C-alpha atoms as one frame of an Amber mdcrd trajectory, in Angstrom:
protein
  27.006 233.858  -4.117  26.780 231.460  -1.154  24.402 229.228  -3.136  26.876
 228.990  -6.034  29.701 228.101  -3.643  27.525 225.464  -1.949  26.662 223.930
  -5.309  30.324 223.949  -6.335  31.346 222.227  -3.092  28.515 219.690  -3.421
  29.533 219.021  -7.027  33.160 218.548  -5.968  32.223 215.927  -3.387  29.954
 214.124  -5.861  32.764 213.993  -8.433  35.220 212.889  -5.734  32.899 210.050
  -4.706  32.510 208.928  -8.319  36.267 209.096  -8.860  36.875 207.057  -5.708
  34.407 204.387  -6.853  35.994 204.272 -10.295  39.448 203.878  -8.750  38.372
 201.313  -6.162  40.069 197.952  -6.027  37.659 195.246  -7.143  39.883 192.228
  -6.422  37.968 189.788  -4.249  39.197 186.500  -2.810  36.414 183.921  -3.142
  36.807 181.404  -0.313  35.109 178.010  -0.337  34.342 176.638   3.133  31.262
 174.609   2.200  32.653 171.083   2.307  31.751 170.817  -1.411  33.595 171.691
  -4.600  32.540 174.916  -6.288  32.348 174.270 -10.042  30.982 177.557 -11.422
  31.144 181.168 -10.257  29.349 184.162 -11.748  29.458 187.871 -10.903  27.127
 190.269 -12.689  26.415 193.921 -12.018  23.393 194.217  -9.760  20.277 194.940
 -11.767  21.243 192.950 -14.859  19.359 189.840 -15.920  22.365 187.932 -17.270
  24.960 185.974 -15.276  27.611 186.569 -17.971  30.257 183.823 -18.253  31.488
 181.329 -15.672  34.537 183.091 -14.195  36.132 179.808 -13.097  35.977 178.428
 -16.629  37.430 174.921 -16.504  38.803 175.428 -12.979  37.071 174.350  -9.786
  37.408 175.566  -6.225  37.728 172.728  -3.738  36.769 173.074  -0.103  39.358
 175.247   1.677  40.662 176.860  -1.519  40.726 180.553  -2.432  40.324 182.109
  -5.876  41.288 185.761  -6.530  38.963 187.523  -8.961  39.148 191.032 -10.416
  35.469 191.944 -10.677  35.988 195.181 -12.629  33.648 195.171 -15.627  34.765
 198.625 -16.790  31.531 200.388 -15.783  32.703 201.683 -12.408  29.988 199.639
 -10.668  30.653 198.433  -7.134  27.595 196.252  -6.476  27.520 192.794  -8.015
  25.377 189.705  -7.643  27.336 186.491  -7.012  26.252 182.988  -7.958  28.148
 179.850  -6.975  27.277 176.392  -8.309  28.522 173.253  -6.562  29.208 169.664
  -7.698  25.956 168.416  -6.173  23.994 170.842  -8.382  23.077 173.222  -5.577
  23.689 176.927  -5.994  23.937 179.971  -3.776  23.098 183.516  -4.930  24.091
 186.628  -2.999  22.764 189.975  -4.220  24.337 193.434  -4.118  27.817 192.519
  -2.860  29.852 195.740  -2.700  33.176 194.681  -4.236  34.633 198.165  -3.619
  34.329 197.631   0.145  35.287 193.966   0.600  38.381 191.984  -0.276  37.125
 188.518   0.727  33.815 186.725   0.212  33.402 183.353   1.917  30.916 180.633
   1.040  30.178 178.586   4.166  27.983 175.598   4.986
């Protein structure tokens, strides 16, 4: 009987953790402090091979500007890879950013 109760409690906490991740806020402020203009921004679930679409679209993010992004792709995932592309053609990739735990991500020089 104790084993069944332990499994039930363990199952409850596992479901609670999944529910919390699914309900987590995935809004992230992307801050540009590079001295360059950010022209493209991508966020894809960690482990995928595709960068999806450019979230900025026709917009750009000048030095000192902030862009609020809702990075909820409907899967409940919290870890995303970020890719920023700048006007000089350089890019910066950051892997496994936990968007359920952060509210701001800053690109710096």
